[in-house]
CSV table of C-alpha atoms and ligand atoms in Angstrom, one decimal:
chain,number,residue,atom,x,y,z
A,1,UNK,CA,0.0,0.0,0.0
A,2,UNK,CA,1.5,3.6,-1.1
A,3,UNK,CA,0.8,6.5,1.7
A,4,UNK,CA,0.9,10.1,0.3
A,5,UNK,CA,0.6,11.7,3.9
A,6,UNK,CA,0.8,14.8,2.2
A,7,UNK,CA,-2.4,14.6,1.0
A,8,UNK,CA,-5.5,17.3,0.8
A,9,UNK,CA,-3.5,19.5,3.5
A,10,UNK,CA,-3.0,23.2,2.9
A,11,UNK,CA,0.3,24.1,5.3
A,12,UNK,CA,-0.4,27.8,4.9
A,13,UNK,CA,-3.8,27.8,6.2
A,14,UNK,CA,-3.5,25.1,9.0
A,15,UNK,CA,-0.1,27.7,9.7
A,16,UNK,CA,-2.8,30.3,10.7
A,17,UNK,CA,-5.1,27.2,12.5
A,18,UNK,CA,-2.3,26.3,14.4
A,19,UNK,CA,-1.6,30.0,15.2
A,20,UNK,CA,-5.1,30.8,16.5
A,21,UNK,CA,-4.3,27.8,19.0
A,22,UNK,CA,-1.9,28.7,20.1
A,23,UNK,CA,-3.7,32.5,20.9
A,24,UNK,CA,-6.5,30.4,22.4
A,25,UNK,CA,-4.3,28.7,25.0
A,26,UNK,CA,-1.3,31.3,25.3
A,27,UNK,CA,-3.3,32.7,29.0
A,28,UNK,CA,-3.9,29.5,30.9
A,29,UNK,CA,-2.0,29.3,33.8
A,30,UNK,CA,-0.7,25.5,32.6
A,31,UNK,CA,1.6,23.3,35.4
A,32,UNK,CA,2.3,19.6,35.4
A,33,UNK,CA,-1.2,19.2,37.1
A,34,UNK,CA,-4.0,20.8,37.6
A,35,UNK,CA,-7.0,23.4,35.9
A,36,UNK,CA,-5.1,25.3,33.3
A,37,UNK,CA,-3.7,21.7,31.9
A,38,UNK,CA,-6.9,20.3,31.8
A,39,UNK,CA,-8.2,23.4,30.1
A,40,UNK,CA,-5.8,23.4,27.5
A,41,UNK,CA,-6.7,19.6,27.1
A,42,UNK,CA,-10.1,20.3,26.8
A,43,UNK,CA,-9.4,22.7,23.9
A,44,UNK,CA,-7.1,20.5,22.1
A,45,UNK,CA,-10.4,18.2,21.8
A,46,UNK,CA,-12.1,20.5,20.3
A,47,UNK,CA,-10.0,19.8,17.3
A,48,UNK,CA,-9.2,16.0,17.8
A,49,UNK,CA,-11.3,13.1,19.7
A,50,UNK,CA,-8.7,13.4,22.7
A,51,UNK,CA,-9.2,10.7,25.5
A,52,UNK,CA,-8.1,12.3,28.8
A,53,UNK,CA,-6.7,10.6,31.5
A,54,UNK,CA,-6.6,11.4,35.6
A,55,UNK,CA,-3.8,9.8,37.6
A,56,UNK,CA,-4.1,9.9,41.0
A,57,UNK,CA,-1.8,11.5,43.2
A,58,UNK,CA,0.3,9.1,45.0
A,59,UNK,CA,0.5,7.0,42.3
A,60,UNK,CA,4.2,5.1,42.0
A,61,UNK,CA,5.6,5.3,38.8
A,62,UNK,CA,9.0,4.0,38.6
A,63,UNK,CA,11.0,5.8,40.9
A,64,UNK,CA,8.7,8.7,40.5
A,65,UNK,CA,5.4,9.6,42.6
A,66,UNK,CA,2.6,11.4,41.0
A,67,UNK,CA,2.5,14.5,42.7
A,68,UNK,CA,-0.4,16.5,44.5
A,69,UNK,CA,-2.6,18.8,42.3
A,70,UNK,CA,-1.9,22.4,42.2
A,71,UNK,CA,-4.1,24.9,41.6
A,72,UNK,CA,-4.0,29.0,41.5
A,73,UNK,CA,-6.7,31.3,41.5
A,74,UNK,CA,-5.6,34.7,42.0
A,75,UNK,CA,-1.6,36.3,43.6
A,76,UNK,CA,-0.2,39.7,44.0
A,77,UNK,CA,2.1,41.9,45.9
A,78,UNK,CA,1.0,44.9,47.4
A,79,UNK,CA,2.8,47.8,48.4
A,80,UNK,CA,2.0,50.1,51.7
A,81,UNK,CA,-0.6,52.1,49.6
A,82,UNK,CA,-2.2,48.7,49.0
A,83,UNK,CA,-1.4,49.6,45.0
A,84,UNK,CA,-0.7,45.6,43.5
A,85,UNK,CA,2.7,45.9,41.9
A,86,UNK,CA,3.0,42.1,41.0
A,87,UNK,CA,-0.4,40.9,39.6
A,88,UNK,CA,-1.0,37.0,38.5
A,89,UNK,CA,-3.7,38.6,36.0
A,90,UNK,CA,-1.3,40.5,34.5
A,91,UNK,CA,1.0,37.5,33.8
A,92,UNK,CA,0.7,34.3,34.8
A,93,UNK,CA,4.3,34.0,35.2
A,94,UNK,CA,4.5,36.7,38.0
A,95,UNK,CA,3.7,33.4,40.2
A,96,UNK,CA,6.5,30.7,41.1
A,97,UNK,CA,4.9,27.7,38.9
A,98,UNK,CA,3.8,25.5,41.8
A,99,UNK,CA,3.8,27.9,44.3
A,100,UNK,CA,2.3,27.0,48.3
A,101,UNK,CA,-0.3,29.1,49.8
A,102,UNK,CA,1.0,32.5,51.5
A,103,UNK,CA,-0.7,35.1,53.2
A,104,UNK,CA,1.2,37.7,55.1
A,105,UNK,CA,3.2,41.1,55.5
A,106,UNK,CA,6.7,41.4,55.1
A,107,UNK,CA,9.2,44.0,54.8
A,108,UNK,CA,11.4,44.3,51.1
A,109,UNK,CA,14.8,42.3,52.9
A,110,UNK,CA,12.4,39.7,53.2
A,111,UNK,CA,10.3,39.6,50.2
A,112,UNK,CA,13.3,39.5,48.1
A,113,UNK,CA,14.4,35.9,49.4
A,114,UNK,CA,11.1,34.9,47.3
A,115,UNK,CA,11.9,37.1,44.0
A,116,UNK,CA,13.2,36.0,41.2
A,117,UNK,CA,14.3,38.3,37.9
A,118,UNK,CA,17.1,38.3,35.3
A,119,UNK,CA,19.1,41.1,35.6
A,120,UNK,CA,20.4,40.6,32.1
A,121,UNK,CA,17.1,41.2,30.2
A,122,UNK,CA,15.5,43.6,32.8
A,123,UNK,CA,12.3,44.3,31.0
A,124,UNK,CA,11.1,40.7,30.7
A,125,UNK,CA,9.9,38.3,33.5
A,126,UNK,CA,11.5,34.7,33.8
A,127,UNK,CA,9.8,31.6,33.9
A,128,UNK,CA,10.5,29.3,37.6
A,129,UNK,CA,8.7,26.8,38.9
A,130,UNK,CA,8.9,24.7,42.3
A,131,UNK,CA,7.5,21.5,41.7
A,132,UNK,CA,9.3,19.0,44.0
A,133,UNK,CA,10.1,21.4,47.3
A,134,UNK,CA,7.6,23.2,48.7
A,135,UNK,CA,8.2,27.0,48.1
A,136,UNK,CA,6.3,30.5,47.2
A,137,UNK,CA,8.0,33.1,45.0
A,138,UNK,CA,7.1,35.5,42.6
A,139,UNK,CA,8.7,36.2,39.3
A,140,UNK,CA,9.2,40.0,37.9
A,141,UNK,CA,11.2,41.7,36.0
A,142,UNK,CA,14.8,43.4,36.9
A,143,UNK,CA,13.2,47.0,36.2
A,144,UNK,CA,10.2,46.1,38.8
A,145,UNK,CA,12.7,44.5,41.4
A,146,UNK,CA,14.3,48.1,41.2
A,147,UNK,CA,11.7,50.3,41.4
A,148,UNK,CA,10.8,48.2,44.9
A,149,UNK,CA,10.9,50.5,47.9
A,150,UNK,CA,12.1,49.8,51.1
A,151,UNK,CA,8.5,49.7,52.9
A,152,UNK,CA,6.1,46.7,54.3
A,153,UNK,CA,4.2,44.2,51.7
A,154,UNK,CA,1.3,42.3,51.2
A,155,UNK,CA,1.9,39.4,50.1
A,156,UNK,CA,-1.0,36.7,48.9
A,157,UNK,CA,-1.2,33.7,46.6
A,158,UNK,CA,-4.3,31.5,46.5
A,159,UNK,CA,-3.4,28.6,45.5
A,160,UNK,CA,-3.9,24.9,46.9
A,161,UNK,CA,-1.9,22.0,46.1
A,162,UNK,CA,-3.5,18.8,47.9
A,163,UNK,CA,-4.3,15.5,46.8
A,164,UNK,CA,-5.7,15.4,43.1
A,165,UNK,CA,-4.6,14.0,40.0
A,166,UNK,CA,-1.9,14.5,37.0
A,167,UNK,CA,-3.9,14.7,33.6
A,168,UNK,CA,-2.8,13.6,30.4
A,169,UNK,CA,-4.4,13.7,27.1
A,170,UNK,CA,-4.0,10.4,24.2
A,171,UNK,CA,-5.2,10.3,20.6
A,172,UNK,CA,-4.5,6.9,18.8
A,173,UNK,CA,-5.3,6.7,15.1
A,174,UNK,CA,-5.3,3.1,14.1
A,175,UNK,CA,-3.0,2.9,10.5
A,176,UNK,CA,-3.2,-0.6,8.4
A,177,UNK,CA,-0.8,-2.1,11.0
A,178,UNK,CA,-0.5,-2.4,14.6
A,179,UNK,CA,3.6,-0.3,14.8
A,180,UNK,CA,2.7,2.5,16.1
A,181,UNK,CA,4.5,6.1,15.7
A,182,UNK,CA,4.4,7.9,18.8
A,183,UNK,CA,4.7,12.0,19.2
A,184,UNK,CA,4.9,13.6,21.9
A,185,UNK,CA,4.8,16.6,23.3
A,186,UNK,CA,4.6,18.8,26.5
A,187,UNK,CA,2.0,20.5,27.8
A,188,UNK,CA,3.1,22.0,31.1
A,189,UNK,CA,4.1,25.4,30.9
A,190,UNK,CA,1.7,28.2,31.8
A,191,UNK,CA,2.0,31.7,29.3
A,192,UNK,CA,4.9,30.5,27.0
A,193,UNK,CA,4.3,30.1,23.2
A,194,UNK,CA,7.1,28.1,21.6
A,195,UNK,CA,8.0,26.5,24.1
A,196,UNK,CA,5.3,24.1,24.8
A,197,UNK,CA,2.1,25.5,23.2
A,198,UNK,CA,3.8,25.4,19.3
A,199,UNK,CA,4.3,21.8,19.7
A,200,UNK,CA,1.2,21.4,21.3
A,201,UNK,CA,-0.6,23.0,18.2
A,202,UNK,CA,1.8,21.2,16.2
A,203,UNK,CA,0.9,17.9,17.1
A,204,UNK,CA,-3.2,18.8,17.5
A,205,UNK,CA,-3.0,19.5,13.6
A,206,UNK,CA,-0.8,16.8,12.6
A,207,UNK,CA,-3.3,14.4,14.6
A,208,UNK,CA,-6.2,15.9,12.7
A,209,UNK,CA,-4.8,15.5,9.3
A,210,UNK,CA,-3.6,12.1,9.8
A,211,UNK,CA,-7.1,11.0,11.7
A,212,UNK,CA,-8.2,12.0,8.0
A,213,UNK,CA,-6.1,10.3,5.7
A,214,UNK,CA,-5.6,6.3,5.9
A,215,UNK,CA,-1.7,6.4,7.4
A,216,UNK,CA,0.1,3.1,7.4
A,217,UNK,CA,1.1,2.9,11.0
A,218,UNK,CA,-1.1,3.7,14.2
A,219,UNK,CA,-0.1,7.1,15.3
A,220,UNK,CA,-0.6,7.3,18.9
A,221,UNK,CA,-0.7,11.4,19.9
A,222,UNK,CA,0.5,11.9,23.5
A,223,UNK,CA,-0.1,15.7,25.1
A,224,UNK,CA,1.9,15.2,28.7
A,225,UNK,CA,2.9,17.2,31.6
A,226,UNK,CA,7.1,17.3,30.8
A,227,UNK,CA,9.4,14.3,33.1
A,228,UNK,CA,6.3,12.9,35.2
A,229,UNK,CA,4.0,13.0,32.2
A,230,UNK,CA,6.1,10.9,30.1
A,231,UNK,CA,7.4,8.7,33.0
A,232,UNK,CA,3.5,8.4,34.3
A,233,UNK,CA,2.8,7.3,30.4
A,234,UNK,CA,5.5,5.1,30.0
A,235,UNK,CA,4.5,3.8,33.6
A,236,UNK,CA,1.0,3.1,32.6
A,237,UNK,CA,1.8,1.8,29.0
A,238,UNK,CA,4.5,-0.9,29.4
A,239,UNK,CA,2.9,-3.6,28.2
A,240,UNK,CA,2.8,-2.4,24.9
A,241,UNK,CA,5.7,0.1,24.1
A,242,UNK,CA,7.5,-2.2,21.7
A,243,UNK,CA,4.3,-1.4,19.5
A,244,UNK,CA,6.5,1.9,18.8
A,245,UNK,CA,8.5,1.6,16.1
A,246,UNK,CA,9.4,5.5,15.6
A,247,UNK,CA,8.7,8.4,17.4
A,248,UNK,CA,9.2,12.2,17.8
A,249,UNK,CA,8.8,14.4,20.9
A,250,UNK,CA,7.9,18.3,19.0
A,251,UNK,CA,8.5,21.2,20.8
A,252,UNK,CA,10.1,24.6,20.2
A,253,UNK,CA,8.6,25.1,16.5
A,254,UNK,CA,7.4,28.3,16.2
A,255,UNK,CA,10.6,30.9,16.2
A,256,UNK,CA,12.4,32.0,13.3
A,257,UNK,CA,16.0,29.4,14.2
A,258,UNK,CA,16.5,27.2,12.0
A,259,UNK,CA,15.3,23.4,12.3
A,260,UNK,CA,17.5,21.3,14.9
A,261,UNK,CA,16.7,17.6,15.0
A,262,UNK,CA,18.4,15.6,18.2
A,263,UNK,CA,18.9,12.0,17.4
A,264,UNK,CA,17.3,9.7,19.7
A,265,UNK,CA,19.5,7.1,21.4
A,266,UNK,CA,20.3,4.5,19.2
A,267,UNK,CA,21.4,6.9,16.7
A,268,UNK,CA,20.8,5.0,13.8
A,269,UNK,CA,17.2,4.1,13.9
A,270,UNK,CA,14.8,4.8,11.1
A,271,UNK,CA,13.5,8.3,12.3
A,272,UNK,CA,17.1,9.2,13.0
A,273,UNK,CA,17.7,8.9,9.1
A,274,UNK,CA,14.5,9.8,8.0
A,275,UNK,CA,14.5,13.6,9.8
A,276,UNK,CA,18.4,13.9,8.6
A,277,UNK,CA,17.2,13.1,5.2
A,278,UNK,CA,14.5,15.6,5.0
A,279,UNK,CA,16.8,18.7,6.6
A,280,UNK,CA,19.8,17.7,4.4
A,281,UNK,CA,17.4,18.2,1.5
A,282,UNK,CA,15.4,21.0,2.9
A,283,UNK,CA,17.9,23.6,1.0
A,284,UNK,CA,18.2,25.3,4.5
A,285,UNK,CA,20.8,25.6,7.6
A,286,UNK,CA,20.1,23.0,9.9
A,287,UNK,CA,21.4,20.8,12.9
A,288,UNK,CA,21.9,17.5,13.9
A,289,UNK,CA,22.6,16.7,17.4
A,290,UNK,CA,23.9,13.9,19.3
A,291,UNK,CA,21.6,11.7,22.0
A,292,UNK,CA,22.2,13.5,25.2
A,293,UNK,CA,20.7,12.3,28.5
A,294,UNK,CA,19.3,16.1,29.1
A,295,UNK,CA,16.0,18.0,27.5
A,296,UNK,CA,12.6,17.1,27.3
A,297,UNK,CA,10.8,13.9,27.3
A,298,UNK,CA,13.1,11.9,24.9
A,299,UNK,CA,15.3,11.6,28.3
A,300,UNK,CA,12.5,9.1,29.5
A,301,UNK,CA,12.0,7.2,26.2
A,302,UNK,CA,15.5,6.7,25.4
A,303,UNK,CA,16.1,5.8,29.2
A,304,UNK,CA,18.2,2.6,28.8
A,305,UNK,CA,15.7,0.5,30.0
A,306,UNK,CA,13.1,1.7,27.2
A,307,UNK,CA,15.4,3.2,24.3
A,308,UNK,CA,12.9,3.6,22.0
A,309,UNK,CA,13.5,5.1,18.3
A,310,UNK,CA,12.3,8.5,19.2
A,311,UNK,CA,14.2,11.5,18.2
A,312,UNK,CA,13.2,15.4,19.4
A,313,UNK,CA,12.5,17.9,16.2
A,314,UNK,CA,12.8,21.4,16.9
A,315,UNK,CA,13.5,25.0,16.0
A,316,UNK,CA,16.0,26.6,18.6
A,317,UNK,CA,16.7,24.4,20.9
A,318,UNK,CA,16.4,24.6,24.9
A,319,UNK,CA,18.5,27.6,26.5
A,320,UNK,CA,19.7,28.7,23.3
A,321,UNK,CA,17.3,31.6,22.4
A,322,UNK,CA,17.6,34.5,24.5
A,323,UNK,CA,13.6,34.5,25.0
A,324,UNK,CA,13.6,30.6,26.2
A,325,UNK,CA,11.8,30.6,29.3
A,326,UNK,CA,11.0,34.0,29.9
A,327,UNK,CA,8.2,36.6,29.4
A,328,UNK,CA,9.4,37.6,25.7
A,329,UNK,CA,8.3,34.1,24.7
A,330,UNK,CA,5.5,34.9,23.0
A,331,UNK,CA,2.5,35.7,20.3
A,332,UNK,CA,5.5,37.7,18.9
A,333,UNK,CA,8.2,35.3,18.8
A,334,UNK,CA,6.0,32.0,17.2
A,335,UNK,CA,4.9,33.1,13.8
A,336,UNK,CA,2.8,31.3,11.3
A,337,UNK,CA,5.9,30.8,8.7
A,338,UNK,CA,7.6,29.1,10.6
A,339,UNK,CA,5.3,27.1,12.3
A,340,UNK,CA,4.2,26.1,8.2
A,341,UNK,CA,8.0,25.0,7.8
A,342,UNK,CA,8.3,22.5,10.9
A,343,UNK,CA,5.0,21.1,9.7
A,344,UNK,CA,5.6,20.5,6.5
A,345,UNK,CA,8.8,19.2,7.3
A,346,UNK,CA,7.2,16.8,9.7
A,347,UNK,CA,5.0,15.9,6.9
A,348,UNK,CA,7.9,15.1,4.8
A,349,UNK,CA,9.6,13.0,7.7
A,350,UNK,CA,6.2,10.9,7.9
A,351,UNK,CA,6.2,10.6,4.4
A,352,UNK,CA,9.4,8.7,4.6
A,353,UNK,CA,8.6,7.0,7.4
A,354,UNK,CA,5.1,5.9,6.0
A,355,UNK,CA,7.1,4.6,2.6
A,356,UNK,CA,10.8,3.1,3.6
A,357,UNK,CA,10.0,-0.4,2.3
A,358,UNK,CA,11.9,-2.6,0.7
A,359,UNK,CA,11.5,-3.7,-2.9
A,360,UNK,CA,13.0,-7.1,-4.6
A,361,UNK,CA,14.2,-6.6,-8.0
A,362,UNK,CA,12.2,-8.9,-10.4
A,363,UNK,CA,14.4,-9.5,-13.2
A,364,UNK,CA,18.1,-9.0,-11.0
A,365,UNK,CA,20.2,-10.4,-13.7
A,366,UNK,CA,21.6,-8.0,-15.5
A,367,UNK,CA,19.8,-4.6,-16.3
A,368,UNK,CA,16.7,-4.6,-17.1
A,369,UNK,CA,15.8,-3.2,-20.6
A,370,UNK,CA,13.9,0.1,-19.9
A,371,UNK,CA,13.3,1.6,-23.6
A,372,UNK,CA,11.4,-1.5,-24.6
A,373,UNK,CA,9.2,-1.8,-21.7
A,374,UNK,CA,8.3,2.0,-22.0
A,375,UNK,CA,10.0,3.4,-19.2
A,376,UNK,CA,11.5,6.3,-20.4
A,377,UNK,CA,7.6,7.8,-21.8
A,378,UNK,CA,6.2,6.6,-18.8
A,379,UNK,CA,8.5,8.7,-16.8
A,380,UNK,CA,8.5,11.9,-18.8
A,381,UNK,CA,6.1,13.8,-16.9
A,382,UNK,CA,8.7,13.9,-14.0
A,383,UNK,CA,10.8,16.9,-14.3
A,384,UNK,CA,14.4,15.6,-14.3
A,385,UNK,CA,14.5,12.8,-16.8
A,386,UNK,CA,17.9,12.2,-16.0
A,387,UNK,CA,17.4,11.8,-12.6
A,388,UNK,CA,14.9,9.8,-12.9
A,389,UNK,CA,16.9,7.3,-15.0
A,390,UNK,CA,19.9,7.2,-12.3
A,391,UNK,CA,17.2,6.6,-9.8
A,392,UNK,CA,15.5,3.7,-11.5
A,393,UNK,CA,19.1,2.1,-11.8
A,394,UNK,CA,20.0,2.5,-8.1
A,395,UNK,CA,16.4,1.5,-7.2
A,396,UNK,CA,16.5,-1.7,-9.1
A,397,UNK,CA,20.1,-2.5,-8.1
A,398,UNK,CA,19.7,-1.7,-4.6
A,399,UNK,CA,16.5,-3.8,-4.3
A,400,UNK,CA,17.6,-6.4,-3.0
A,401,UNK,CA,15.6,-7.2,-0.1
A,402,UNK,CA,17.8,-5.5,1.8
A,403,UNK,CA,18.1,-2.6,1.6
A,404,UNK,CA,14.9,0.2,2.1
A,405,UNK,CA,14.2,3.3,-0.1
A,406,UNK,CA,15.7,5.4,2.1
A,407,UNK,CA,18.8,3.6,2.2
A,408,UNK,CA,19.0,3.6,-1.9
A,409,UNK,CA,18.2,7.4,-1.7
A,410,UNK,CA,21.4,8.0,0.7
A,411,UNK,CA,23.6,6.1,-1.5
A,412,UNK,CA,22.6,7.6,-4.6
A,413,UNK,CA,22.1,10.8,-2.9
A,414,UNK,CA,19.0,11.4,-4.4
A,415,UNK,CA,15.7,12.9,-2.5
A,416,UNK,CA,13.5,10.2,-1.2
A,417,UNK,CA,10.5,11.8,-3.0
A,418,UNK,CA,11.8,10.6,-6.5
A,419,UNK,CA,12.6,7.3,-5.5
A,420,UNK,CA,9.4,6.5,-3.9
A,421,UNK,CA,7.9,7.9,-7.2
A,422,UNK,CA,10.5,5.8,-9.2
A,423,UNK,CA,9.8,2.9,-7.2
A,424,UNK,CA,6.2,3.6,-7.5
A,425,UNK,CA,6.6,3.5,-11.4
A,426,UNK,CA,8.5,0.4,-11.5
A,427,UNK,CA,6.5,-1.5,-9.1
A,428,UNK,CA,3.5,-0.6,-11.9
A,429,UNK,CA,6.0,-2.1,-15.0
A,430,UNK,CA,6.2,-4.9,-12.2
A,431,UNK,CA,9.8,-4.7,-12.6
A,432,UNK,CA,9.5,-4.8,-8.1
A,433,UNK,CA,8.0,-6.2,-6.0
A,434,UNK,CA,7.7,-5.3,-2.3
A,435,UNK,CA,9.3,-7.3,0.4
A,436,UNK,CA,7.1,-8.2,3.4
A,437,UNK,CA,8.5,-8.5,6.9
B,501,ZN,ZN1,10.6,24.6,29.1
C-alpha cells in the first residue's frame, strides 16, 4: 500500500489554525497538574477526539510519585498604599509555577528571598517553577525589582496544592498495522508560546490531518505534563511500548531558528535517518545533534531501559534563544511561517517514514531493458529525466531485499520523494516487487 501523507492539507492555512491555537491557550496558567492543563486539554479536543486521562496523586511510577494537584486562582504583591505591583492577571508567570499558599506582610529584605528576575534582560519576567520542594516566589522583572521601595508588603497567593490528580491527554489513530509512531509533546508550561504551546498546536494539527487520511502505522498522539508525564505514560503503558516503532517528541517550532533535530539514542534508527534526510534536502541551515541524557521527554524514552527510536524535532533548541523561558516568549516570537515549515517538514519525515520499504528486483540479472518496456515515456512527466533514469538504476540494483528506499536514496544521494515515485513507477511495469516483513 502507497501512503501520500501529504495529501488534501493546505500548510499555509493550518499555519494560521495552528496559530489561532496557540492565541487560544497562550493565558492558561498551565503546570504539570491541575485546571489550566486540563483546560488546554479540553481545547485540544475540540480539534481531535482526545481521551483524557486522571492519575491519582500518590500514584508510584517508577521511581517517580505522581505529585499532588496544584491549583491557583488569583496572587499579588501589594505595596504600603495597598497599590498591587505584581499581579497574577497580569502575567501568569508573575507566580513561582507551583507555588504553596501564602498570606502575610513582610518588609522588602524579606520579600526579596522569594523574588526571582534576570538582571540581564530587565524588562522581561522569567519563567521558575517549584514542583518538588515546597516554596512560594514571585517572578518579575529586573526594572520592577528596582523600582521596589524599602516599605512593608502584602503578600498573597491563593493557590492549593493537595491531593488530586496528573492529567494527560492520548489520541491513537489506528493505521493498516498495529507499529505505532508515537509523538509527543509537553504541555506544562503556563504563558509561554514556543515552548510548549507550538508543539502542542503542532501535534493537535498533525493528529487531525492524519485521523483524515488512511496512514500506514497507528499514530498514537500523546499531550503530557514534561518528566512525570512521560514517565507516568511510560509507567502506565508498558505492556505495549514495543508497538513503537518511531517516534518524535515536538517542541520549540514556532521561532524563526533554523530546524535542529536531536537523534534519539540508538542513533541510527529509522527516524534518525528519515528527519536527517529531510533537513539535508530542505535547502536550509540545519542541525543534527547527538543523544544526550538532558531535554525534554526523549530523556525518558530513550532511558536505557526503554530506548525507543524517538528522536526530538525542533527549532531553537532549549537555552539557546535569548527568549527561552522567559516573558518575551510569545504571540510575537512564534509566527505562522515558521510554524508552516516545521509542519511541512514533519510531513515530509512521515512521508518517509510511511514509505521506507523494501523492494525485490524482479528480473536482477543484469539490467533490465527500460526503452522496450516503455519506461522512459512513462517517466517523462517527471521533471528531471535524467534523474529519474539514475534513480530507476539505483532503485533496481539496490532492491535487494535488503536494503529500504531510504537507504537507496542516501547512497545515490537522491531525495527520497523521487525514489518512492520511481519505485512507485516500477512497481506498476512490475519490474518490483515489495518485500514483506
Ligand atoms: Zn521549558
Amino acid at each position: 500500500m502507497k501512503t501520500d501523507i501529504g495529501i488534501g492539507i493546505n500548510v499555509n492555512d493550518v499555519s494560521h489554525e495552528m496559530y489561532d491555537l496557540i492565541t487560544d491557550l497562550y493565558p492558561f496558567c498551565r503546570s504539570i497538574t491541575g485546571d489550566g492543563l486540563r483546560k488546554t486539554l479540553h481545547s485540544i479536543e475540540k480539534h481531535i477526539p482526545l481521551t483524557i486521562n486522571e492519575v491519582k496523586s500518590g500514584t508510584q511510577v517508577f521511581d517517580w510519585t505522581v505529585p499532588k494537584e496544584w491549583n491557583i486562582r488569583d496572587a499579588y504583591v501589594k505595596n504600603s498604599n495597598g497599590e498591587k505591583i505584581i499581579d497574577f492577571s497580569q502575567s501568569n508567570l508573575h507566580v513561582l509555577n507551583y507555588s504553596i499558599f501564602i498570606n502575610m506582610k513582610m518588609p522588602l529584605n524579606d520579600l526579596k528571598a522569594h523574588l526571582f528576575t534576570l538582571p540581564d534582560r530587565p524588562e522581561w519576567i522569567p519563567y521558575r517553577t517549584s514542583y518538588y520542594k515546597e516554596n512560594w516566589g514571585f517572578c518579575l522583572s529586573h526594572n520592577q525589582l528596582l523600582a521596589l521601595k524599602d516599605e512593608e508588603y502584602e503578600v498573597y497567593i491563593d493557590s492549593s496544592l493537595e491531593e488530586g490528580h496528573l492529567t494527560y491527554g492520548e489520541y491513537y489513530i489506528p493505521g493498516e498495522k498495529e507499529d505505532e509512531v508515537l509523538i509527543s509533546c509537553h504541555s506544562c508550561h503556563p504563558s509561554l508560546a514556543n515552548d510548549n504551546l507550538a508543539g502542542i498546536s503542532l501535534a493537535t494539527f498533525l493528529a487531525k490531518h492524519l485521523g483524515q487520511i488512511s496512514p500506514s502505522y497507528s499514530y498514537r498522539f500523546i499531550f503530557i505534563p514534561g518528566t512525570i508525564g512521560s514517565i507516568t505514560w511510560l509507567a502506565l503503558n508498558e505492556a505495549h511500548i514495543d508497538k513503537i516503532k518511531h517516534g518524535l517528541v515536538l517542541t520549540c517550532l514556532g521561532d524563526p531558528g533554523k530546524s535542529h533535530y536531536k537523534k534519539s539514542r540508538q542513533g541510527h534508527a529509522s527516524i534518525d535517518k528519515a528527519v536527517i534526510h529531510v533537513l539535508q534536502h530542505s535547502g536550509q541551515d540545519y542541525e543534527i545533534q547527538e543523544f544526550s541524557p538532558y531535554g525534554y521527554d526523549e530523556r525518558q524514552f530513550c532511558s536505557p531501559g526503554f530506548n525507543l527510536p524517538v528522536g526530538c524535532f525542533m527549532r531553537s533548541p532549549h537555552g539557546t534563544y535569548p527568549q527561552y523561558h522567559t516573558s518575551a516568549d510569545n504571540l510575537e516570537l512564534v509566527q505562522p511561517q515558521y510554524l508552516a515549515d516545521s509542519f511541512s517538514k514533519i510531513l515530509s519525515i512521515l512521508q518517509i517514514v510511511e514509505n521506507n520499504k523494501k523492494y525485490l528486483n524482479q528480473n536482477p540479472k543484469c539490467e533490465p531493458q527500460l526503452g522496450k518496456r516503455g519506461l522512459y515515456s512513462a517517466i517523462g512527466g517527471l521533471t528531471d529525466t535524467k534523474k529519474t533514469e539514475m534513480a530507476m538504476l539505483w532503485i533496481l540494483n539496490f532492491s535487494d531485499g535488503n536494503h529500504t528506499l531510504l537507504d537507496i536514496s542516501e547512497k545515490s544521494g537522491l531525495e527520497f520523494d523521487l525514489i518512492k515515485k520511481t519505485a512507485d513507477t516500477l512497481l506498476e511495469f512490475n519490474l518490483l516487487k515489495e518485500c514483506m516483513d
